[in-house]
Amino acid sequence: MSTARTVMSDTVFSLQGKSVWVAGHRGMVGSALVRRLQSEECSVLTASREDADLVRQEEVEKWMTANRPQVVFLAAAKVGGIQANNSYPAQFLYENLMIEANIIHAAFRTGVEKLVFLGSTCIYPKLAPQPIPEEALMTGPLEPTNEWYAIAKIAGIKLCQAYRRQYGSDFIAAQPTNLYGPGDNYDLETSHVLPALLRKAHEAKISSAKTLTVWGSGNPLREFLHVDDLADAVVFLAKHYSGDSHINVGSGEEVSIRGLAEAICKVVGFDGALEFDASKPDGTPRKLSDVSKLQDLGWANARSLNEGLKQTYAEFAAGGPLPRSG
Ligand code: GDP
């Protein structure tokens, strides 16, 4: 469970007795939200792909009209790391735009009381000021390797703002930083760096390899948040925030890719050498969110990266609920 420090903040919305749809409940963020919502007095709704293909407007409208959720957590998205974004631009742009537009519009039409849209820090310009404040949105060119996903996510934030402005809908957006934890993608071709390095270190240890290959220079700086802490922050925002601006959700701490690789090797118990593959892209040089708005509202992360890595590796090594290959 989360180790978040919670300061008193006015409740603006109650989840009690509400019917709450977690769109994307099979994903990493969606499943963390379903876990987190177990400790709220609400009933959680989920829709399988057979119930509603979220890319199809008619299916979304039909399902929402029949099921009438009062609250929606929009965690459904096509996601992937640097390589996947580069390889499948049409799918990343089209599928994400459709999912968001379909759900947000249907939420308006069916009178949803609160909707929380989940974005991503890749929405920010490549050379945004660091730590990145919410106001940096659309102030410069995006990182080209993930602009497809970013453009779709920016459109999702703008949809929430537009429906709030035009119709008074209480739709908000939260911007998670890089996440890790249960349900992560461990496929080396399409995963993000943390699960990829965890798996590589584990396999290197098992096979008594001498080296572990890290993509790029090892110099880029990234921030990581455990997905259960994200879910806690998102539920917190649903209850305590109602406003136009999206809100960054992160740990507020950064680590270099080299530093992350070293920390992972230590947790896993792999003591070989790191090799850096310069043929792979570095991506954005630095990505740290400014979490002062979230902290001012009363939520801050307290789980250290090391604690989170130990927990995640224990789950991975146990074979648990995590997919071990793609
Ligand atoms: P990003 O945060 O959107 O850039 O996406 P990633 O999590 O995929 O990559 C973050 C950084 O980690 C980039 O600089 C990658 O080159 C680097 N990296 C190092 N080793 C790996 C790896 O094995 N897989 C991935 N996905 N990234 C890696």
mmCIF file of C-alpha atoms and ligand atoms in Angstrom:
data_model
loop_
_atom_site.group_PDB
_atom_site.id
_atom_site.type_symbol
_atom_site.label_atom_id
_atom_site.label_comp_id
_atom_site.label_asym_id
_atom_site.label_seq_id
_atom_site.Cartn_x
_atom_site.Cartn_y
_atom_site.Cartn_z
ATOM 1 C CA MET A 1 0.000 0.000 0.000
ATOM 2 C CA SER A 2 1.058 3.580 -0.464
ATOM 3 C CA THR A 3 3.368 5.273 1.939
ATOM 4 C CA ALA A 4 2.072 8.664 0.888
ATOM 5 C CA ARG A 5 1.980 11.519 3.326
ATOM 6 C CA THR A 6 -1.446 13.067 3.247
ATOM 7 C CA VAL A 7 -2.069 16.523 4.637
ATOM 8 C CA MET A 8 -5.625 17.731 5.212
ATOM 9 C CA SER A 9 -7.184 19.242 2.122
ATOM 10 C CA ASP A 10 -10.807 20.128 1.427
ATOM 11 C CA THR A 11 -12.824 17.312 -0.085
ATOM 12 C CA VAL A 12 -14.511 18.534 -3.230
ATOM 13 C CA PHE A 13 -15.937 15.218 -4.391
ATOM 14 C CA SER A 14 -17.002 12.057 -2.568
ATOM 15 C CA LEU A 15 -16.604 8.570 -4.018
ATOM 16 C CA GLN A 16 -18.839 7.063 -1.369
ATOM 17 C CA GLY A 17 -21.664 4.956 -2.773
ATOM 18 C CA LYS A 18 -20.644 5.837 -6.328
ATOM 19 C CA SER A 19 -20.425 3.605 -9.347
ATOM 20 C CA VAL A 20 -16.870 4.009 -10.621
ATOM 21 C CA TRP A 21 -15.631 2.848 -14.033
ATOM 22 C CA VAL A 22 -11.936 2.144 -14.404
ATOM 23 C CA ALA A 23 -11.417 2.238 -18.173
ATOM 24 C CA GLY A 24 -8.337 0.179 -18.967
ATOM 25 C CA HIS A 25 -8.557 -2.034 -15.861
ATOM 26 C CA ARG A 26 -6.240 -4.686 -17.320
ATOM 27 C CA GLY A 27 -3.392 -2.224 -17.760
ATOM 28 C CA MET A 28 -0.775 -1.369 -15.212
ATOM 29 C CA VAL A 29 -2.391 1.897 -14.100
ATOM 30 C CA GLY A 30 -5.966 0.641 -14.365
ATOM 31 C CA SER A 31 -5.281 -2.454 -12.280
ATOM 32 C CA ALA A 32 -3.524 -0.342 -9.626
ATOM 33 C CA LEU A 33 -6.604 1.905 -9.527
ATOM 34 C CA VAL A 34 -8.887 -1.113 -9.111
ATOM 35 C CA ARG A 35 -6.674 -2.282 -6.188
ATOM 36 C CA ARG A 36 -6.697 1.188 -4.629
ATOM 37 C CA LEU A 37 -10.467 1.621 -4.996
ATOM 38 C CA GLN A 38 -11.069 -1.525 -2.915
ATOM 39 C CA SER A 39 -10.486 0.644 0.140
ATOM 40 C CA GLU A 40 -13.111 3.206 -0.926
ATOM 41 C CA GLU A 41 -16.824 2.691 -0.312
ATOM 42 C CA CYS A 42 -17.696 2.643 -3.995
ATOM 43 C CA SER A 43 -18.535 -0.036 -6.546
ATOM 44 C CA VAL A 44 -16.002 -0.572 -9.302
ATOM 45 C CA LEU A 45 -17.145 -1.210 -12.864
ATOM 46 C CA THR A 46 -14.926 -2.677 -15.561
ATOM 47 C CA ALA A 47 -15.521 -3.398 -19.247
ATOM 48 C CA SER A 48 -13.742 -6.110 -21.182
ATOM 49 C CA ARG A 49 -12.888 -5.691 -24.864
ATOM 50 C CA GLU A 50 -15.884 -7.917 -25.667
ATOM 51 C CA ASP A 51 -18.143 -5.553 -23.665
ATOM 52 C CA ALA A 52 -16.852 -2.463 -25.471
ATOM 53 C CA ASP A 53 -13.996 -1.879 -27.889
ATOM 54 C CA LEU A 54 -12.935 1.574 -26.671
ATOM 55 C CA VAL A 55 -11.690 2.599 -30.113
ATOM 56 C CA ARG A 56 -15.279 2.329 -31.410
ATOM 57 C CA GLN A 57 -17.555 5.218 -30.514
ATOM 58 C CA GLU A 58 -20.833 3.340 -30.814
ATOM 59 C CA GLU A 59 -19.664 0.564 -28.499
ATOM 60 C CA VAL A 60 -18.465 3.045 -25.869
ATOM 61 C CA GLU A 61 -21.705 5.042 -25.945
ATOM 62 C CA LYS A 62 -23.806 1.885 -25.740
ATOM 63 C CA TRP A 63 -21.844 0.496 -22.796
ATOM 64 C CA MET A 64 -21.853 3.777 -20.861
ATOM 65 C CA THR A 65 -25.552 4.344 -21.461
ATOM 66 C CA ALA A 66 -26.313 0.841 -20.206
ATOM 67 C CA ASN A 67 -23.962 0.936 -17.200
ATOM 68 C CA ARG A 68 -24.209 4.611 -16.150
ATOM 69 C CA PRO A 69 -20.970 5.115 -14.239
ATOM 70 C CA GLN A 70 -20.979 8.225 -12.036
ATOM 71 C CA VAL A 71 -17.202 8.437 -11.960
ATOM 72 C CA VAL A 72 -14.673 7.514 -14.664
ATOM 73 C CA PHE A 73 -10.940 6.925 -14.325
ATOM 74 C CA LEU A 74 -9.655 7.034 -17.897
ATOM 75 C CA ALA A 75 -6.574 4.828 -17.769
ATOM 76 C CA ALA A 76 -7.112 3.055 -21.088
ATOM 77 C CA ALA A 77 -4.355 3.743 -23.622
ATOM 78 C CA LYS A 78 -1.997 2.134 -26.063
ATOM 79 C CA VAL A 79 1.360 2.463 -24.289
ATOM 80 C CA GLY A 80 4.993 1.561 -24.899
ATOM 81 C CA GLY A 81 8.604 2.693 -24.617
ATOM 82 C CA ILE A 82 10.894 4.647 -26.890
ATOM 83 C CA GLN A 83 11.235 1.907 -29.519
ATOM 84 C CA ALA A 84 7.535 1.016 -29.698
ATOM 85 C CA ASN A 85 6.565 4.674 -30.133
ATOM 86 C CA ASN A 86 9.037 5.009 -32.977
ATOM 87 C CA SER A 87 7.861 1.842 -34.698
ATOM 88 C CA TYR A 88 4.048 2.161 -34.514
ATOM 89 C CA PRO A 89 3.224 5.890 -34.914
ATOM 90 C CA ALA A 90 -0.186 5.420 -36.530
ATOM 91 C CA GLN A 91 -1.429 3.056 -33.846
ATOM 92 C CA PHE A 92 -0.150 5.267 -31.014
ATOM 93 C CA LEU A 93 -1.847 8.370 -32.414
ATOM 94 C CA TYR A 94 -5.092 6.902 -33.744
ATOM 95 C CA GLU A 95 -5.959 4.491 -30.954
ATOM 96 C CA ASN A 96 -5.227 6.945 -28.161
ATOM 97 C CA LEU A 97 -7.175 9.785 -29.802
ATOM 98 C CA MET A 98 -10.178 7.548 -30.363
ATOM 99 C CA ILE A 99 -10.225 6.068 -26.855
ATOM 100 C CA GLU A 100 -10.105 9.506 -25.206
ATOM 101 C CA ALA A 101 -12.575 11.217 -27.492
ATOM 102 C CA ASN A 102 -15.068 8.361 -27.238
ATOM 103 C CA ILE A 103 -14.979 8.091 -23.454
ATOM 104 C CA ILE A 104 -14.869 11.819 -22.656
ATOM 105 C CA HIS A 105 -17.728 12.637 -25.005
ATOM 106 C CA ALA A 106 -19.838 9.718 -23.763
ATOM 107 C CA ALA A 107 -19.083 10.786 -20.158
ATOM 108 C CA PHE A 108 -20.480 14.222 -20.961
ATOM 109 C CA ARG A 109 -23.551 12.767 -22.695
ATOM 110 C CA THR A 110 -24.347 10.371 -19.857
ATOM 111 C CA GLY A 111 -23.804 12.969 -17.111
ATOM 112 C CA VAL A 112 -20.684 11.526 -15.462
ATOM 113 C CA GLU A 113 -20.065 13.535 -12.253
ATOM 114 C CA LYS A 114 -16.273 13.237 -12.234
ATOM 115 C CA LEU A 115 -13.751 12.040 -14.772
ATOM 116 C CA VAL A 116 -9.996 11.743 -14.260
ATOM 117 C CA PHE A 117 -7.909 11.466 -17.424
ATOM 118 C CA LEU A 118 -4.435 9.961 -17.171
ATOM 119 C CA GLY A 119 -1.776 11.603 -19.333
ATOM 120 C CA SER A 120 1.996 11.263 -19.323
ATOM 121 C CA THR A 121 5.032 13.512 -18.845
ATOM 122 C CA CYS A 122 6.035 12.939 -22.492
ATOM 123 C CA ILE A 123 3.415 15.602 -23.285
ATOM 124 C CA TYR A 124 5.969 18.255 -22.361
ATOM 125 C CA PRO A 125 8.420 19.919 -24.777
ATOM 126 C CA LYS A 126 11.757 18.157 -25.223
ATOM 127 C CA LEU A 127 13.609 21.107 -23.746
ATOM 128 C CA ALA A 128 11.089 22.087 -21.063
ATOM 129 C CA PRO A 129 12.375 23.805 -17.927
ATOM 130 C CA GLN A 130 13.298 21.317 -15.199
ATOM 131 C CA PRO A 131 11.553 20.368 -12.968
ATOM 132 C CA ILE A 132 8.695 20.626 -15.475
ATOM 133 C CA PRO A 133 5.756 22.757 -14.325
ATOM 134 C CA GLU A 134 2.252 22.157 -15.691
ATOM 135 C CA GLU A 135 2.504 25.519 -17.508
ATOM 136 C CA ALA A 136 5.253 24.150 -19.811
ATOM 137 C CA LEU A 137 2.599 22.398 -21.905
ATOM 138 C CA MET A 138 2.763 23.452 -25.584
ATOM 139 C CA THR A 139 5.624 25.904 -25.126
ATOM 140 C CA GLY A 140 8.064 24.112 -27.480
ATOM 141 C CA PRO A 141 8.712 21.151 -29.804
ATOM 142 C CA LEU A 142 8.112 17.633 -28.460
ATOM 143 C CA GLU A 143 10.641 14.809 -28.224
ATOM 144 C CA PRO A 144 10.258 13.267 -31.725
ATOM 145 C CA THR A 145 10.566 9.640 -30.545
ATOM 146 C CA ASN A 146 7.293 9.774 -28.648
ATOM 147 C CA GLU A 147 5.409 12.675 -30.226
ATOM 148 C CA TRP A 148 2.595 10.421 -31.503
ATOM 149 C CA TYR A 149 1.638 9.356 -28.025
ATOM 150 C CA ALA A 150 2.244 12.867 -26.680
ATOM 151 C CA ILE A 151 -0.028 14.570 -29.218
ATOM 152 C CA ALA A 152 -2.844 12.180 -28.354
ATOM 153 C CA LYS A 153 -2.365 12.753 -24.625
ATOM 154 C CA ILE A 154 -2.313 16.545 -25.078
ATOM 155 C CA ALA A 155 -5.614 16.234 -26.947
ATOM 156 C CA GLY A 156 -7.030 14.302 -23.960
ATOM 157 C CA ILE A 157 -6.085 17.087 -21.550
ATOM 158 C CA LYS A 158 -7.593 19.670 -23.878
ATOM 159 C CA LEU A 159 -10.800 17.639 -24.143
ATOM 160 C CA CYS A 160 -11.150 17.706 -20.340
ATOM 161 C CA GLN A 161 -10.592 21.479 -20.313
ATOM 162 C CA ALA A 162 -12.965 22.057 -23.218
ATOM 163 C CA TYR A 163 -15.825 20.085 -21.671
ATOM 164 C CA ARG A 164 -15.261 21.892 -18.350
ATOM 165 C CA ARG A 165 -15.317 25.293 -20.083
ATOM 166 C CA GLN A 166 -18.226 24.689 -22.423
ATOM 167 C CA TYR A 167 -20.442 22.423 -20.307
ATOM 168 C CA GLY A 168 -19.128 22.732 -16.739
ATOM 169 C CA SER A 169 -18.165 19.029 -16.649
ATOM 170 C CA ASP A 170 -15.952 18.138 -13.676
ATOM 171 C CA PHE A 171 -13.279 16.457 -15.808
ATOM 172 C CA ILE A 172 -9.665 16.682 -14.613
ATOM 173 C CA ALA A 173 -6.322 15.402 -15.886
ATOM 174 C CA ALA A 174 -3.374 13.900 -13.997
ATOM 175 C CA GLN A 175 0.104 13.531 -15.578
ATOM 176 C CA PRO A 176 2.003 10.558 -14.236
ATOM 177 C CA THR A 177 5.757 10.383 -14.551
ATOM 178 C CA ASN A 178 7.505 7.107 -15.568
ATOM 179 C CA LEU A 179 5.781 4.323 -13.657
ATOM 180 C CA TYR A 180 6.833 0.865 -12.507
ATOM 181 C CA GLY A 181 5.372 -1.967 -10.448
ATOM 182 C CA PRO A 182 2.864 -4.826 -10.848
ATOM 183 C CA GLY A 183 1.535 -5.363 -14.358
ATOM 184 C CA ASP A 184 4.499 -3.710 -16.058
ATOM 185 C CA ASN A 185 5.561 -4.701 -19.567
ATOM 186 C CA TYR A 186 8.722 -6.831 -19.491
ATOM 187 C CA ASP A 187 9.028 -7.372 -23.258
ATOM 188 C CA LEU A 188 12.497 -6.037 -24.067
ATOM 189 C CA GLU A 189 11.396 -4.668 -27.461
ATOM 190 C CA THR A 190 8.502 -2.569 -26.209
ATOM 191 C CA SER A 191 9.063 -1.941 -22.504
ATOM 192 C CA HIS A 192 10.293 1.111 -20.641
ATOM 193 C CA VAL A 193 13.738 1.222 -19.138
ATOM 194 C CA LEU A 194 13.076 0.114 -15.547
ATOM 195 C CA PRO A 195 11.363 -3.219 -16.251
ATOM 196 C CA ALA A 196 13.763 -3.837 -19.159
ATOM 197 C CA LEU A 197 16.828 -3.427 -16.957
ATOM 198 C CA LEU A 198 15.263 -5.446 -14.135
ATOM 199 C CA ARG A 199 14.682 -8.330 -16.492
ATOM 200 C CA LYS A 200 18.099 -8.013 -18.164
ATOM 201 C CA ALA A 201 19.846 -7.968 -14.775
ATOM 202 C CA HIS A 202 17.855 -10.993 -13.590
ATOM 203 C CA GLU A 203 18.674 -12.972 -16.721
ATOM 204 C CA ALA A 204 22.325 -11.879 -16.611
ATOM 205 C CA LYS A 205 22.545 -13.119 -13.031
ATOM 206 C CA ILE A 206 20.904 -16.479 -13.840
ATOM 207 C CA SER A 207 23.180 -17.068 -16.841
ATOM 208 C CA SER A 208 26.300 -15.796 -14.993
ATOM 209 C CA ALA A 209 26.836 -13.236 -17.773
ATOM 210 C CA LYS A 210 29.780 -10.869 -17.459
ATOM 211 C CA THR A 211 28.013 -7.791 -18.813
ATOM 212 C CA LEU A 212 24.595 -6.132 -19.037
ATOM 213 C CA THR A 213 23.731 -3.883 -21.990
ATOM 214 C CA VAL A 214 22.140 -0.517 -21.269
ATOM 215 C CA TRP A 215 20.736 1.443 -24.229
ATOM 216 C CA GLY A 216 22.120 4.894 -24.991
ATOM 217 C CA SER A 217 24.725 6.834 -23.026
ATOM 218 C CA GLY A 218 23.366 6.223 -19.519
ATOM 219 C CA ASN A 219 23.296 9.999 -19.018
ATOM 220 C CA PRO A 220 19.580 10.825 -19.441
ATOM 221 C CA LEU A 221 17.808 11.662 -16.205
ATOM 222 C CA ARG A 222 14.433 10.153 -15.356
ATOM 223 C CA GLU A 223 11.955 10.129 -12.481
ATOM 224 C CA PHE A 224 10.112 6.959 -11.426
ATOM 225 C CA LEU A 225 6.956 6.421 -9.384
ATOM 226 C CA HIS A 226 5.503 3.139 -8.115
ATOM 227 C CA VAL A 227 2.121 2.588 -9.758
ATOM 228 C CA ASP A 228 0.383 2.000 -6.397
ATOM 229 C CA ASP A 229 1.544 5.452 -5.319
ATOM 230 C CA LEU A 230 0.217 6.891 -8.575
ATOM 231 C CA ALA A 231 -3.177 5.236 -7.946
ATOM 232 C CA ASP A 232 -3.265 6.721 -4.462
ATOM 233 C CA ALA A 233 -2.496 10.186 -5.838
ATOM 234 C CA VAL A 234 -5.120 9.867 -8.568
ATOM 235 C CA VAL A 235 -7.855 8.885 -6.099
ATOM 236 C CA PHE A 236 -6.687 11.781 -3.926
ATOM 237 C CA LEU A 237 -7.072 14.176 -6.883
ATOM 238 C CA ALA A 238 -10.544 12.837 -7.709
ATOM 239 C CA LYS A 239 -11.634 13.746 -4.202
ATOM 240 C CA HIS A 240 -9.711 16.962 -3.633
ATOM 241 C CA TYR A 241 -9.201 18.655 -6.983
ATOM 242 C CA SER A 242 -11.508 20.258 -9.474
ATOM 243 C CA GLY A 243 -9.779 22.606 -11.896
ATOM 244 C CA ASP A 244 -8.745 23.522 -15.384
ATOM 245 C CA SER A 245 -5.023 22.719 -15.198
ATOM 246 C CA HIS A 246 -3.739 19.179 -15.404
ATOM 247 C CA ILE A 247 -1.732 18.091 -12.344
ATOM 248 C CA ASN A 248 1.697 16.437 -12.414
ATOM 249 C CA VAL A 249 2.050 13.251 -10.380
ATOM 250 C CA GLY A 250 5.597 12.150 -9.652
ATOM 251 C CA SER A 251 8.126 11.428 -6.975
ATOM 252 C CA GLY A 252 9.890 14.744 -7.595
ATOM 253 C CA GLU A 253 13.261 12.901 -7.548
ATOM 254 C CA GLU A 254 15.493 12.022 -10.490
ATOM 255 C CA VAL A 255 18.137 9.417 -11.273
ATOM 256 C CA SER A 256 20.403 8.910 -14.291
ATOM 257 C CA ILE A 257 19.869 5.798 -16.414
ATOM 258 C CA ARG A 258 23.350 4.685 -15.309
ATOM 259 C CA GLY A 259 22.363 5.263 -11.670
ATOM 260 C CA LEU A 260 19.154 3.307 -12.193
ATOM 261 C CA ALA A 261 21.064 0.431 -13.823
ATOM 262 C CA GLU A 262 23.502 0.327 -10.909
ATOM 263 C CA ALA A 263 20.682 0.381 -8.335
ATOM 264 C CA ILE A 264 18.897 -2.440 -10.190
ATOM 265 C CA CYS A 265 22.056 -4.574 -10.395
ATOM 266 C CA LYS A 266 22.512 -4.174 -6.651
ATOM 267 C CA VAL A 267 18.909 -5.136 -5.837
ATOM 268 C CA VAL A 268 19.024 -8.107 -8.237
ATOM 269 C CA GLY A 269 22.487 -9.234 -7.095
ATOM 270 C CA PHE A 270 24.167 -9.028 -10.510
ATOM 271 C CA ASP A 271 27.768 -7.917 -10.140
ATOM 272 C CA GLY A 272 28.944 -7.883 -13.781
ATOM 273 C CA ALA A 273 29.846 -4.749 -15.742
ATOM 274 C CA LEU A 274 27.518 -2.302 -17.519
ATOM 275 C CA GLU A 275 27.951 -1.779 -21.260
ATOM 276 C CA PHE A 276 26.397 1.195 -23.032
ATOM 277 C CA ASP A 277 24.961 0.693 -26.534
ATOM 278 C CA ALA A 278 25.377 4.044 -28.311
ATOM 279 C CA SER A 279 23.391 2.817 -31.328
ATOM 280 C CA LYS A 280 20.196 3.112 -29.259
ATOM 281 C CA PRO A 281 18.516 6.517 -28.741
ATOM 282 C CA ASP A 282 18.788 8.473 -25.497
ATOM 283 C CA GLY A 283 15.471 10.259 -25.910
ATOM 284 C CA THR A 284 14.762 13.324 -23.766
ATOM 285 C CA PRO A 285 17.899 14.352 -21.837
ATOM 286 C CA ARG A 286 16.049 15.046 -18.605
ATOM 287 C CA LYS A 287 12.499 14.527 -17.384
ATOM 288 C CA LEU A 288 11.531 15.526 -13.857
ATOM 289 C CA SER A 289 8.082 16.776 -12.934
ATOM 290 C CA ASP A 290 7.432 19.770 -10.769
ATOM 291 C CA VAL A 291 5.055 18.290 -8.217
ATOM 292 C CA SER A 292 4.484 21.437 -6.182
ATOM 293 C CA LYS A 293 0.803 21.765 -7.214
ATOM 294 C CA LEU A 294 0.095 18.203 -6.051
ATOM 295 C CA GLN A 295 2.025 18.769 -2.841
ATOM 296 C CA ASP A 296 0.161 22.020 -2.200
ATOM 297 C CA LEU A 297 -3.089 20.091 -2.511
ATOM 298 C CA GLY A 298 -1.770 17.758 0.189
ATOM 299 C CA TRP A 299 -0.210 14.647 -1.419
ATOM 300 C CA ALA A 300 3.447 13.667 -1.562
ATOM 301 C CA ASN A 301 5.216 10.424 -2.397
ATOM 302 C CA ALA A 302 7.191 8.785 0.385
ATOM 303 C CA ARG A 303 8.278 5.402 -1.087
ATOM 304 C CA SER A 304 11.972 5.468 -2.059
ATOM 305 C CA LEU A 305 13.093 4.148 -5.446
ATOM 306 C CA ASN A 306 15.176 1.521 -3.688
ATOM 307 C CA GLU A 307 12.207 0.254 -1.659
ATOM 308 C CA GLY A 308 10.107 0.146 -4.802
ATOM 309 C CA LEU A 309 12.815 -1.712 -6.746
ATOM 310 C CA LYS A 310 13.176 -4.328 -3.995
ATOM 311 C CA GLN A 311 9.436 -4.939 -3.903
ATOM 312 C CA THR A 312 9.156 -5.073 -7.693
ATOM 313 C CA TYR A 313 12.103 -7.421 -8.073
ATOM 314 C CA ALA A 314 10.724 -9.740 -5.365
ATOM 315 C CA GLU A 315 7.431 -9.915 -7.312
ATOM 316 C CA PHE A 316 9.224 -10.418 -10.619
ATOM 317 C CA ALA A 317 11.516 -13.134 -9.288
ATOM 318 C CA ALA A 318 8.547 -14.923 -7.697
ATOM 319 C CA GLY A 319 6.949 -15.108 -11.117
ATOM 320 C CA GLY A 320 3.831 -13.499 -9.555
ATOM 321 C CA PRO A 321 1.291 -11.662 -11.654
ATOM 322 C CA LEU A 322 3.944 -10.182 -13.902
ATOM 323 C CA PRO A 323 4.319 -11.181 -17.538
ATOM 324 C CA ARG A 324 7.898 -12.434 -17.831
ATOM 325 C CA SER A 325 8.104 -12.123 -21.582
ATOM 326 C CA GLY A 326 6.071 -10.501 -24.272
HETATM 327 P P1 GDP B 1 11.384 7.388 -22.368
HETATM 328 O O1 GDP B 1 11.445 7.692 -20.891
HETATM 329 O O2 GDP B 1 10.125 7.821 -23.012
HETATM 330 O O3 GDP B 1 12.602 7.928 -23.082
HETATM 331 O O4 GDP B 1 11.381 5.801 -22.605
HETATM 332 P P2 GDP B 1 12.228 4.557 -22.058
HETATM 333 O O5 GDP B 1 11.861 4.223 -20.667
HETATM 334 O O6 GDP B 1 12.052 3.477 -23.078
HETATM 335 O O7 GDP B 1 13.767 5.000 -22.112
HETATM 336 C C1 GDP B 1 14.355 5.835 -21.141
HETATM 337 C C2 GDP B 1 15.867 5.874 -21.297
HETATM 338 O O8 GDP B 1 16.428 4.629 -20.876
HETATM 339 C C3 GDP B 1 16.356 6.092 -22.752
HETATM 340 O O9 GDP B 1 17.502 6.930 -22.678
HETATM 341 C C4 GDP B 1 16.759 4.678 -23.173
HETATM 342 O O10 GDP B 1 17.721 4.673 -24.210
HETATM 343 C C5 GDP B 1 17.347 4.171 -21.849
HETATM 344 N N1 GDP B 1 17.485 2.712 -21.763
HETATM 345 C C6 GDP B 1 18.600 2.047 -21.353
HETATM 346 N N2 GDP B 1 18.446 0.731 -21.445
HETATM 347 C C7 GDP B 1 17.173 0.519 -21.882
HETATM 348 C C8 GDP B 1 16.424 -0.651 -22.161
HETATM 349 O O11 GDP B 1 16.896 -1.791 -22.041
HETATM 350 N N3 GDP B 1 15.129 -0.465 -22.582
HETATM 351 C C9 GDP B 1 14.580 0.783 -22.708
HETATM 352 N N4 GDP B 1 13.300 0.893 -23.101
HETATM 353 N N5 GDP B 1 15.290 1.916 -22.478
HETATM 354 C C10 GDP B 1 16.555 1.786 -22.068
#
